[in-house]
Short mmCIF file of C-alpha atoms in Angstrom, two decimals:
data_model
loop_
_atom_site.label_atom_id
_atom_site.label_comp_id
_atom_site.label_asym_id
_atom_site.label_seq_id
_atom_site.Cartn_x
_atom_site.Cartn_y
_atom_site.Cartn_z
CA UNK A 1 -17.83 -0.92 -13.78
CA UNK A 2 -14.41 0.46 -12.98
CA UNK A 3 -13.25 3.91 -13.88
CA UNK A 4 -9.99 2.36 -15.82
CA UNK A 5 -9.66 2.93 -19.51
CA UNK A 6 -9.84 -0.72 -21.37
CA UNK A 7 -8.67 -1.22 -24.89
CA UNK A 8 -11.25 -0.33 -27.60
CA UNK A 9 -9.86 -3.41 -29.59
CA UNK A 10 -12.46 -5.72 -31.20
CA UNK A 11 -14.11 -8.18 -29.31
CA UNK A 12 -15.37 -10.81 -31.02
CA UNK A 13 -17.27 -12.48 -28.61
CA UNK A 14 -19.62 -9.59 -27.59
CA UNK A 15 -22.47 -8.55 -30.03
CA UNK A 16 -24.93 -5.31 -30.25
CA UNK A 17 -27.68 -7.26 -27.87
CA UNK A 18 -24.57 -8.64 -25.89
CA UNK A 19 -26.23 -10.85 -22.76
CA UNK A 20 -23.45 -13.90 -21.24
CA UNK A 21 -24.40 -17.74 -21.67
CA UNK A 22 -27.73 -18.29 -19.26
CA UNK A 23 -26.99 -21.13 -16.90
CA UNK A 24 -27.87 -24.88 -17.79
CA UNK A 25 -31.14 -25.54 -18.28
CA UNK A 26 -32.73 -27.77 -15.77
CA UNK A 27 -35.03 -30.96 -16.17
CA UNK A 28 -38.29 -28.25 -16.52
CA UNK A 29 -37.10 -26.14 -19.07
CA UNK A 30 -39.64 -25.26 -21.70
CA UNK A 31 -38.84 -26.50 -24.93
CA UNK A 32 -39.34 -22.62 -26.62
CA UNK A 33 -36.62 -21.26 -23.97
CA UNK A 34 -34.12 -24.03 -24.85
CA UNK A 35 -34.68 -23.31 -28.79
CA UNK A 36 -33.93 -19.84 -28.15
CA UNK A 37 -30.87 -20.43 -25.90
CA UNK A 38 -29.31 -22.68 -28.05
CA UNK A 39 -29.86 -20.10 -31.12
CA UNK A 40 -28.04 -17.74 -29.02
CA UNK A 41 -25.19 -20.00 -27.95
CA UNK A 42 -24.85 -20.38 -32.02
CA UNK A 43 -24.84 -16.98 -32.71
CA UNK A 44 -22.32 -16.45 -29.95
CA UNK A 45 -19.96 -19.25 -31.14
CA UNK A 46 -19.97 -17.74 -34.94
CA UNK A 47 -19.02 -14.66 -33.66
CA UNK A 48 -16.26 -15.61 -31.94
CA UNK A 49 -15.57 -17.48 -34.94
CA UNK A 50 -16.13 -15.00 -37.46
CA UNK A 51 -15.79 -11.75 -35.95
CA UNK A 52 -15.98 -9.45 -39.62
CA UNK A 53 -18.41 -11.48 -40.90
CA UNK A 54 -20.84 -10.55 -38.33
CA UNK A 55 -20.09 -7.30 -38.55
CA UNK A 56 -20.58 -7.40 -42.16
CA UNK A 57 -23.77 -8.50 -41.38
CA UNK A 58 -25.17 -6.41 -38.66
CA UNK A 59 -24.13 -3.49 -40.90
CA UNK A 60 -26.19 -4.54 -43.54
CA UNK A 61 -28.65 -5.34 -41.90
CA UNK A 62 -29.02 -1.41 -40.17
CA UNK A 63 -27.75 -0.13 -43.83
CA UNK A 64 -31.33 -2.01 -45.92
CA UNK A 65 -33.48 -1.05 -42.55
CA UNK A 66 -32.26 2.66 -43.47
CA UNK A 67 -32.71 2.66 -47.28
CA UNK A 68 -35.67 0.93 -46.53
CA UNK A 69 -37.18 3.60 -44.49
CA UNK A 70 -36.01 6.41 -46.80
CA UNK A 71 -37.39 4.32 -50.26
CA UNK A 72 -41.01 3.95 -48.43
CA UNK A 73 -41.17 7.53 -47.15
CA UNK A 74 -41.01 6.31 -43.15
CA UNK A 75 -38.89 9.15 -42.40
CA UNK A 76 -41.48 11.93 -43.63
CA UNK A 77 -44.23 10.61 -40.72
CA UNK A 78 -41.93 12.15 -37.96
CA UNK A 79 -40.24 14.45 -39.60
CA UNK A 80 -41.40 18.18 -38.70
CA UNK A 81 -43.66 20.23 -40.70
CA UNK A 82 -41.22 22.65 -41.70
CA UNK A 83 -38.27 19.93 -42.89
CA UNK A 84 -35.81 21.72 -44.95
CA UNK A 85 -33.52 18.53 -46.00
CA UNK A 86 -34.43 17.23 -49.66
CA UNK A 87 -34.52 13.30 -50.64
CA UNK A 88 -30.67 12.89 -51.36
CA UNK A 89 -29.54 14.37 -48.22
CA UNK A 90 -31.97 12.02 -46.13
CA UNK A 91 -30.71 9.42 -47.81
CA UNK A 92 -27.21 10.25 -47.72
CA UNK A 93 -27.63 10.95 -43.51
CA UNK A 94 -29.44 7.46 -43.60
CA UNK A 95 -26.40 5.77 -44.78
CA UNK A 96 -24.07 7.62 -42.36
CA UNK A 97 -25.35 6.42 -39.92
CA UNK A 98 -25.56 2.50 -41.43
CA UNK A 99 -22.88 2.05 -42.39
CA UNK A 100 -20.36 3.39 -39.77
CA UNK A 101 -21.55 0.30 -37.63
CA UNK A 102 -19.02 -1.90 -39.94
CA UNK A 103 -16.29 -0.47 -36.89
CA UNK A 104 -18.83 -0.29 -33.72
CA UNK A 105 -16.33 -2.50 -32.20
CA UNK A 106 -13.46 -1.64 -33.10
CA UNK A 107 -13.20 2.23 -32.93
CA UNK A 108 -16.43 2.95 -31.36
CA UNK A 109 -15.91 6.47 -30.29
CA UNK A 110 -14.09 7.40 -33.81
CA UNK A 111 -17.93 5.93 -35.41
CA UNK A 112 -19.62 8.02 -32.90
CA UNK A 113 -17.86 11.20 -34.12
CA UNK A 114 -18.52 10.57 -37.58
CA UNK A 115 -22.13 9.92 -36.82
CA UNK A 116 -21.96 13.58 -34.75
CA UNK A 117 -22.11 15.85 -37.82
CA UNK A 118 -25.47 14.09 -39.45
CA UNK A 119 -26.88 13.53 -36.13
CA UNK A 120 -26.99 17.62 -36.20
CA UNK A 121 -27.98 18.11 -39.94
CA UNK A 122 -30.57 15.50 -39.20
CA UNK A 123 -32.70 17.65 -36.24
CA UNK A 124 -31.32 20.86 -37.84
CA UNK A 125 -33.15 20.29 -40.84
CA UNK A 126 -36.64 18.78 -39.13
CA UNK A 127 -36.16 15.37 -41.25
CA UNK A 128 -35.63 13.42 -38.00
CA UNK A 129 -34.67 9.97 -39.24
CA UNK A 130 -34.67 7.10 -37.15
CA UNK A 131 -31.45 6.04 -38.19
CA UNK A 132 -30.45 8.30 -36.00
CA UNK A 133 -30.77 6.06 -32.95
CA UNK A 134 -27.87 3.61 -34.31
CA UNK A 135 -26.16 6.32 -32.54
CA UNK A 136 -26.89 4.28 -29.39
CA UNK A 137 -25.36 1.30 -30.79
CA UNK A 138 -21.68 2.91 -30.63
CA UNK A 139 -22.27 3.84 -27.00
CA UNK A 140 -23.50 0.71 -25.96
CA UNK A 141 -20.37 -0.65 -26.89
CA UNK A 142 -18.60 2.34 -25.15
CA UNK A 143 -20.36 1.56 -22.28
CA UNK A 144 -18.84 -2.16 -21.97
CA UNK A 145 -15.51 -1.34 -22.24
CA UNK A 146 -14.56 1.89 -21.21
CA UNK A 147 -14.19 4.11 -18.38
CA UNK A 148 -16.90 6.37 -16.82
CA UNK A 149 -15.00 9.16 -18.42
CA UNK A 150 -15.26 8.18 -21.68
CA UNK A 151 -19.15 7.31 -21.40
CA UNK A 152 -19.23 10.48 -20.16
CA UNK A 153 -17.86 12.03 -23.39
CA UNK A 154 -19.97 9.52 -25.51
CA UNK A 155 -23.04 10.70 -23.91
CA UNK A 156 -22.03 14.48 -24.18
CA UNK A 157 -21.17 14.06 -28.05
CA UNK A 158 -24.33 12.42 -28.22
CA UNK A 159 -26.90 14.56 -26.72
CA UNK A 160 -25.12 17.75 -28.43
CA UNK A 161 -26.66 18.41 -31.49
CA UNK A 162 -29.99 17.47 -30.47
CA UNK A 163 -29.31 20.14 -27.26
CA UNK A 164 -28.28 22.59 -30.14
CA UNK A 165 -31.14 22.30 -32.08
CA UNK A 166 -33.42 22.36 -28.90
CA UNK A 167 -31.79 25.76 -28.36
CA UNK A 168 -32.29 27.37 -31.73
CA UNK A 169 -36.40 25.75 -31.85
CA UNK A 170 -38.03 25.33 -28.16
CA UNK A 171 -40.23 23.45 -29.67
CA UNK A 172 -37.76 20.33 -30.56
CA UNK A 173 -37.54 19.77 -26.75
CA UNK A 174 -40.75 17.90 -26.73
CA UNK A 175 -40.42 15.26 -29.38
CA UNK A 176 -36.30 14.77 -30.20
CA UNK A 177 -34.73 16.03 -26.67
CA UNK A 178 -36.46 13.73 -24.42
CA UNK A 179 -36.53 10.83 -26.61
CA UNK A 180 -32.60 11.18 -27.42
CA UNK A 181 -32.04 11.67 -23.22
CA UNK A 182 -34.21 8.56 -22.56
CA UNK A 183 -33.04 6.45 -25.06
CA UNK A 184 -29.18 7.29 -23.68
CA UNK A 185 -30.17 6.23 -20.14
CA UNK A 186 -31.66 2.99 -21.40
CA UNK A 187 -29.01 1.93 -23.33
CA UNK A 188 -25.94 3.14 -20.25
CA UNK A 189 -28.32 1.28 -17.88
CA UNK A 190 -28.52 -1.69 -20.15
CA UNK A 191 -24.46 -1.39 -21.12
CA UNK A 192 -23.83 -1.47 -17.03
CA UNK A 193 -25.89 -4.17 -16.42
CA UNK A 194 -24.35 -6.46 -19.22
CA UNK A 195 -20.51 -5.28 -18.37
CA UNK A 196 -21.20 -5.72 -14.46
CA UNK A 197 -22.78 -9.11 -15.23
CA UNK A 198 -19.86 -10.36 -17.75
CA UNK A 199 -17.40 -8.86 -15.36
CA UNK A 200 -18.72 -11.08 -12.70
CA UNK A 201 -18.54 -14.06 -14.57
CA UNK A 202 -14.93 -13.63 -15.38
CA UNK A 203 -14.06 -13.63 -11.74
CA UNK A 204 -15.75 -16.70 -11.03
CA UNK A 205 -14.24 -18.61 -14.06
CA UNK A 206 -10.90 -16.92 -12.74
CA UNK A 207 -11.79 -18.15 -9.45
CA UNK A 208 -12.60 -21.51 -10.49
CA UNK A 209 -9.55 -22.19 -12.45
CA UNK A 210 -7.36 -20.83 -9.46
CA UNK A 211 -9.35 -22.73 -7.53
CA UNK A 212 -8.32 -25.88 -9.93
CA UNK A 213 -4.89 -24.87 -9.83
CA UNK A 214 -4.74 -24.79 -6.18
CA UNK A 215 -5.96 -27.86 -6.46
CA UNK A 216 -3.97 -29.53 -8.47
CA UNK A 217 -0.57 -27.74 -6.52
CA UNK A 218 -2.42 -29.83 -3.17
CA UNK A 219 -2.65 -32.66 -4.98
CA UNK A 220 0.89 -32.65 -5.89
CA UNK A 221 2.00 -31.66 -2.58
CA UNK A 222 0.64 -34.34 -1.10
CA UNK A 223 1.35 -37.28 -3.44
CA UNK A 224 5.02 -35.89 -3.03
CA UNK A 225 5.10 -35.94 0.75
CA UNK A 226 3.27 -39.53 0.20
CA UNK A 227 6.21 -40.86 -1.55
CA UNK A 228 8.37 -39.16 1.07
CA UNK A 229 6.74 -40.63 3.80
CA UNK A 230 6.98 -43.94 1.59
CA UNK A 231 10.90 -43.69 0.82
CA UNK A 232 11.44 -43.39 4.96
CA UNK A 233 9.72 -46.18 5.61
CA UNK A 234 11.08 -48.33 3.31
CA UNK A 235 14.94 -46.89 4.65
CA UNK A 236 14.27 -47.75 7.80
CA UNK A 237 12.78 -51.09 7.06
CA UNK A 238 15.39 -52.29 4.51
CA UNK A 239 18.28 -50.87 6.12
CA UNK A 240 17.71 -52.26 9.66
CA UNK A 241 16.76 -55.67 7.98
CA UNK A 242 19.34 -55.55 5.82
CA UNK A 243 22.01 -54.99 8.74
CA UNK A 244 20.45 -57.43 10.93
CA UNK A 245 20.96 -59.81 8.14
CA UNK A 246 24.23 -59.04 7.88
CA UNK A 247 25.45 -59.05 11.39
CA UNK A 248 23.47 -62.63 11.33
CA UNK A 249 25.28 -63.71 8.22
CA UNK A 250 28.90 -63.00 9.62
CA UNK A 251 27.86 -64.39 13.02
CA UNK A 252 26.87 -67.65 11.34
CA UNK A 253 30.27 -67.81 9.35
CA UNK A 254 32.20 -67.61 12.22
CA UNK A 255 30.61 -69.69 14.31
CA UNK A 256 30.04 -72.57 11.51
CA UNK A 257 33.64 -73.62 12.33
CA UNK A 258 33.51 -73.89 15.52
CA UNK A 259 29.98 -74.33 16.66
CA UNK A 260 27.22 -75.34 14.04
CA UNK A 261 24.59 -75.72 16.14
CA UNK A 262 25.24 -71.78 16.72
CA UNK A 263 25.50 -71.52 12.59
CA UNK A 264 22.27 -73.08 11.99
CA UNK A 265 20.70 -70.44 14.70
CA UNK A 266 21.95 -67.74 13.01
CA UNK A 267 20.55 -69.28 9.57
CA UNK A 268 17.09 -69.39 11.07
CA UNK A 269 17.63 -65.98 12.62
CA UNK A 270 18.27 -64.63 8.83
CA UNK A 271 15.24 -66.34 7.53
CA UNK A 272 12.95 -65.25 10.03
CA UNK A 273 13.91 -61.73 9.57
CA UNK A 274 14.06 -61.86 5.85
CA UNK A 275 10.91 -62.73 6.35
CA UNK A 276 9.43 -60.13 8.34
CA UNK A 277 11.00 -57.54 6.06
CA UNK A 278 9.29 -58.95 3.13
CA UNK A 279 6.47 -58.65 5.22
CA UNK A 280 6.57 -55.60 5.89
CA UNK A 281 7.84 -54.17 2.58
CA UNK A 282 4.24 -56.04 0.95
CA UNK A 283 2.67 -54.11 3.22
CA UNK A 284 4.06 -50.41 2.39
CA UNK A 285 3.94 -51.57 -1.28
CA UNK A 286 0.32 -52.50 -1.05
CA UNK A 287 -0.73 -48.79 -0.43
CA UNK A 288 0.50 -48.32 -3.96
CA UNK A 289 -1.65 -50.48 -5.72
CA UNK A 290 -5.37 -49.38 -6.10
CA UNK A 291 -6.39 -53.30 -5.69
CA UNK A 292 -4.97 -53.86 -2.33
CA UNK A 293 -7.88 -53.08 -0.09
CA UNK A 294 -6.05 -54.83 2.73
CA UNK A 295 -3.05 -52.89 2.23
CA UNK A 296 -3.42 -50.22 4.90
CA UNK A 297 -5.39 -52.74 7.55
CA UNK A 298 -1.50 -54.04 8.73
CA UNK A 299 -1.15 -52.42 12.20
CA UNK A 300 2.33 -50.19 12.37
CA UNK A 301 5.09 -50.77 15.10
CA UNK A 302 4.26 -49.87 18.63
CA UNK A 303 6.20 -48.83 21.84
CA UNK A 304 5.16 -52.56 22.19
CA UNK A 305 7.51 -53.39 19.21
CA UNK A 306 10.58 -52.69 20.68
CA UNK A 307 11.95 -55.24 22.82
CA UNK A 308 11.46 -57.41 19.56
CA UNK A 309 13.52 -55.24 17.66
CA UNK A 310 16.01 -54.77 20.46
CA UNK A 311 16.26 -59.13 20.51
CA UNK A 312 16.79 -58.98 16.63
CA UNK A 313 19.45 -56.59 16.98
CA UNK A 314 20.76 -58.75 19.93
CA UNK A 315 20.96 -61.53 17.82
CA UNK A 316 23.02 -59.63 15.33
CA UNK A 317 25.78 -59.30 17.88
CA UNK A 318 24.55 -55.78 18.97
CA UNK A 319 24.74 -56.03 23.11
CA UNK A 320 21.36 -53.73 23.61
CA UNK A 321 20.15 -52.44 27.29
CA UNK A 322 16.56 -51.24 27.79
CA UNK A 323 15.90 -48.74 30.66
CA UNK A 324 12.62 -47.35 31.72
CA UNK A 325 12.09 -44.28 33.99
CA UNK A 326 8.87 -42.82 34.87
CA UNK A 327 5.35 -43.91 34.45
CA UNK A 328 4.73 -45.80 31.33
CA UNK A 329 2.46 -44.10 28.89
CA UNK A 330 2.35 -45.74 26.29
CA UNK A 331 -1.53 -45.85 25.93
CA UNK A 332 -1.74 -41.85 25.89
CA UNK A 333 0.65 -41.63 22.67
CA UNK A 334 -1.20 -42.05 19.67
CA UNK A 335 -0.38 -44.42 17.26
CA UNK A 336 1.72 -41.78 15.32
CA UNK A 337 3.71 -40.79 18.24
CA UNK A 338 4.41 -44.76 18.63
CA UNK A 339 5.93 -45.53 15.12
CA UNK A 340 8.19 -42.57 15.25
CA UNK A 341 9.89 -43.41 18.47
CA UNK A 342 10.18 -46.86 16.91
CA UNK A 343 11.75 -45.73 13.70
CA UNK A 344 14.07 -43.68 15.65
CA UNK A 345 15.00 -46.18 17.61
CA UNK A 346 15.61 -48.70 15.14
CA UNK A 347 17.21 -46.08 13.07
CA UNK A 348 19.65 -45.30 15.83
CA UNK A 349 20.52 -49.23 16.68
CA UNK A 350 21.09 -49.69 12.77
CA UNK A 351 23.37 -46.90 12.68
CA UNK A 352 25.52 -48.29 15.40
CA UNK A 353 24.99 -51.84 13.52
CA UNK A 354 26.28 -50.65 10.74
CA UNK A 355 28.98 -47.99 11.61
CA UNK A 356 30.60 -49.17 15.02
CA UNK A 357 34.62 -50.03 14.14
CA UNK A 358 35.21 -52.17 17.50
CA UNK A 359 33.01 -54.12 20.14
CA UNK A 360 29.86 -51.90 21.06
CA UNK A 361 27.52 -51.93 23.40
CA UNK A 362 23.88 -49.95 22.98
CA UNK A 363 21.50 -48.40 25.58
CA UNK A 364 17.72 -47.41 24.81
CA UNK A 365 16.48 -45.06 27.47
CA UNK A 366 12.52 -44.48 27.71
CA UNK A 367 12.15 -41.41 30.03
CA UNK A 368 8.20 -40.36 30.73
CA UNK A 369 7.67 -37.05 32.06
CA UNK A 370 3.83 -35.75 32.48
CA UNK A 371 4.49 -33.53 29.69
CA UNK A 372 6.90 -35.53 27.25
CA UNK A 373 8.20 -39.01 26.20
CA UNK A 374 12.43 -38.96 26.12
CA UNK A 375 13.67 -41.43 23.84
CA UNK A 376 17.89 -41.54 24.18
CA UNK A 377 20.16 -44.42 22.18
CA UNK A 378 23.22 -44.17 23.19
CA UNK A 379 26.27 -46.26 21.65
CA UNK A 380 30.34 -46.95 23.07
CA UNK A 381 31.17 -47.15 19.02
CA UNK A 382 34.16 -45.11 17.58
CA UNK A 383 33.63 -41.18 16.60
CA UNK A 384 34.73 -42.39 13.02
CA UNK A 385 32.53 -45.39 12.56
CA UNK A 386 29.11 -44.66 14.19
CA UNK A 387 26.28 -42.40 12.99
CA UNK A 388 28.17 -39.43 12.26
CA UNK A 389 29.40 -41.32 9.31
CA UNK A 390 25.70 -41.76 8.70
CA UNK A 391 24.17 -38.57 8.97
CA UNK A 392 27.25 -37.78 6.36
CA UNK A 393 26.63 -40.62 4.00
CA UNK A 394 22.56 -40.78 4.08
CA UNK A 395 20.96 -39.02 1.18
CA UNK A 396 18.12 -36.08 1.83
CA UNK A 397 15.11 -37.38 4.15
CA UNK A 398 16.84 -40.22 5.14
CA UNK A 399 19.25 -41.00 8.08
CA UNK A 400 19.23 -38.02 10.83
CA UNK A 401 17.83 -36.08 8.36
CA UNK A 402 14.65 -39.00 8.38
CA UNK A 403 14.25 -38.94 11.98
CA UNK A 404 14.15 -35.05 12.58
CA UNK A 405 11.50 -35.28 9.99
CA UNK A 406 9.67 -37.83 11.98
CA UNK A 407 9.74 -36.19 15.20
CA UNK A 408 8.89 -32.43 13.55
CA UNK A 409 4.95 -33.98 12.50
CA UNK A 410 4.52 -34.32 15.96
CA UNK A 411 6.56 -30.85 17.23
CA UNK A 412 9.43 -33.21 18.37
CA UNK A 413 13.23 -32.72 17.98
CA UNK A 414 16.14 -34.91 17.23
CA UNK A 415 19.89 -34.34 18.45
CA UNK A 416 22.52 -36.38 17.63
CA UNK A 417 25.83 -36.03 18.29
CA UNK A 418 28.84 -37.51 20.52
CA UNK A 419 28.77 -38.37 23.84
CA UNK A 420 31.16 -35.64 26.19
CA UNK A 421 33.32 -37.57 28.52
CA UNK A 422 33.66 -40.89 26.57
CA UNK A 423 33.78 -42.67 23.06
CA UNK A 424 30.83 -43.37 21.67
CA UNK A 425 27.45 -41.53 20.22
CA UNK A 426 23.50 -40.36 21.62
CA UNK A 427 20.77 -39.70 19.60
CA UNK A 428 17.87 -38.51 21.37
CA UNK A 429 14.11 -37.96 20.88
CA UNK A 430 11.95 -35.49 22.47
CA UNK A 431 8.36 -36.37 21.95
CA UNK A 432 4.93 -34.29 23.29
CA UNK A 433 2.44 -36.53 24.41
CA UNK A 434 -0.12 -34.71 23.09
CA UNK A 435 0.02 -31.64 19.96
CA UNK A 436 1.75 -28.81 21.47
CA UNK A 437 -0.11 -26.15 19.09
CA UNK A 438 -3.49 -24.71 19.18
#
């Protein structure tokens, strides 16, 4: 229980005998205990329903028990010998404190005040009604929902007239002190115990739907860097593909008039990789579909990969030199590592497919240190016609932009820019062998 003033505002879905849902009963539940539960759940759900109704009715309730007690004579078998209060004042202090409980929830420290004055006239005169203990009912409610401070002032303006009267007649002390003090204890105790344990329910349905949120945020987070990884893929594949195709195609037409034997190469050339890229397209597709168990079984490009890709590009008119320096290591990259050196390197030799504005030659430069894998494409294209105009023209997370994104999952980097002393452009990967970070 905190020591911060709530809001003495109704609410409807705490009762006089408040006590939270029990848990779900399990398979040995007795069949008593779940009747019970189940009333209680009902109770709860029409007073959240019905809030004033159920006040109505616990009032009237508390009212008939009061008339009830003053109509039989109840009252007379603890009043004290020498009661001064006559019939129509018992019954008149019976019903103040009834039917005050109408706003126990509402304003229960206004009910508690106007319970005060006949709590006093009640021991003053020695009739001692036991209506006098719906007095606790007030401060129970107190007790849930406000500060220590407040309870404090509940319990002092509840113990004071009884304190009075034990002043003015010692002999009160006995019978009406030490009840009223006991019964206040029980019901703070009880108040505590209820507010502590409805308190701690709210955190863990707070924490659960945080937890839910959270979630659903990871969920979306990765689903969107799913289709990221998805839209890269398919750039890279369609675009190399695509410019392969087209070098092919304009290879073909020129040669057709002079040499067709060289025409109907290049034809085969486009089908084959037409081919592949369907290929591979099914395959990044397939992940999509929830009945393509085989979809993820297709093994990604290797370092093994590229000399392929470096003939296809070849064969689209792109003069391409591999070099090698250092210790191959290919076997210590993972399989990760692999594909992204790939897809730079294809992205790179597309580029220069694609952007170079008179005859140009390519170099792909595998440097293996003990420490790191340097990948370097280098190009003799035009400033105005190479991948500069790419990294302009690509949209977000593709391009440059699509490579430096590649290389950061695996604490790489990516520079791209011009070549110093001569035309042309480099683009060139630096790769960890293993994860630089703890």
């Amino acid at each position: 229980m905190t020591d911060r003033p709530r809001a003495a505002g109704p609410h409807p879905a705490t009762d006089d005998a408040e006590a939270l849902p029990p848990p779900a009963a399990s398979g040995g539940t007795a069949p008593l205990t779940r009747v019970i539960r189940n009333a209680l759940d009902r109770l709860r759900a029409f007073d959240r329903r019905r809030p004033r109704v159920w006040d109505a009715a616990v009032t009237a309730f508390w009212a008939v028990a009061a008339v009830l007690d003053y109509t039989s004579g109840g009252w007379r078998n603890v009043a004290r010998d020498n009661v001064t209060a006559s019939e129509p004042l018992v019954l008149l202090m019976s019903l103040c404190f009834s039917l005050p409980l109408l706003w126990r929830r509402t304003h229960p420290m206004a009910v508690l005040l106007l319970m005060a004055p006949a709590s006093l006239v009640n021991i003053w005169t020695g009739a001692v009604v036991q209506a006098a203990l719906l007095q606790l009912i007030p401060v129970f409610q107190i007790v849930l929902r406000s500060s220590f401070r407040t309870v404090g002032a509940a319990g002092a303006l509840f113990l004071a007239p009884v304190v009075a009267v034990g002043v003015r007649i010692p002999s009160a002390w006995g019978q009406e002190v030490v009840s009223y003090v006991w019964g206040l204890v029980f019901v703070v105790l009880l108040g505590i115990a209820v507010r502590t344990r409805r308190e701690y329910t709210e955190a863990l349905v707070e924490r659960a739907h945080r937890l839910e949120h959270e979630r659903d945020q990871q969920a979306r987070l990765a689903a969107a860097a799913e289709r990221t990884r998805i839209a890269r893929e398919m750039h890279d594949i369609i675009g190399h593909n695509l410019s392969v195709i087209t070098g092919l195609a304009d290879g073909g037409a020129y040669a057709a008039r002079k040499n067709p034997e060289r025409a109907g190469q290049a034809l085969e050339a486009i089908g084959s990789t037409s081919r592949q890229a369907l290929s591979e397209l099914r395959r990044l597709l397939g992940v999509l579909r929830d009945d393509h168990p085989e979809a993820e079984r297709a093994p990604q490009p290797t370092l093994d990969e590229l000399a392929p890709l470096i003939d296809r590009v070849r064969r689209a008119g792109l003069p391409v030199h591999l070099e090698l320096h250092g210790e191959p290591r290919s076997q210590s990259l993972t399989p990760g590592r692999q594909l992204t050196v790939y897809r730079v390197v294809q992205e790179a030799l597309t580029n220069t497919l694609k952007h170079a504005t008179r005859p140009t030659s390519a170099t792909v430069t595998l440097t293996y240190s003990r420490t790191h894998l340097d990948a370097r494409v280098t190009d003799t294209g035009t400033g105005t016609g190479t991948t500069a105009d790419a990294e302009k023209a690509a949209p977000p997370a593709q391009g440059i932009m699509g490579m430096r994104e590649r290389a950061a999952l695996y604490d790489g980097t990516v520079e791209a820019g011009p070549l110093p002393n001569h035309g042309g452009w480099q683009i060139r990967l630096r790769l960890p062998l293993e994860d630089t970070h703890p």
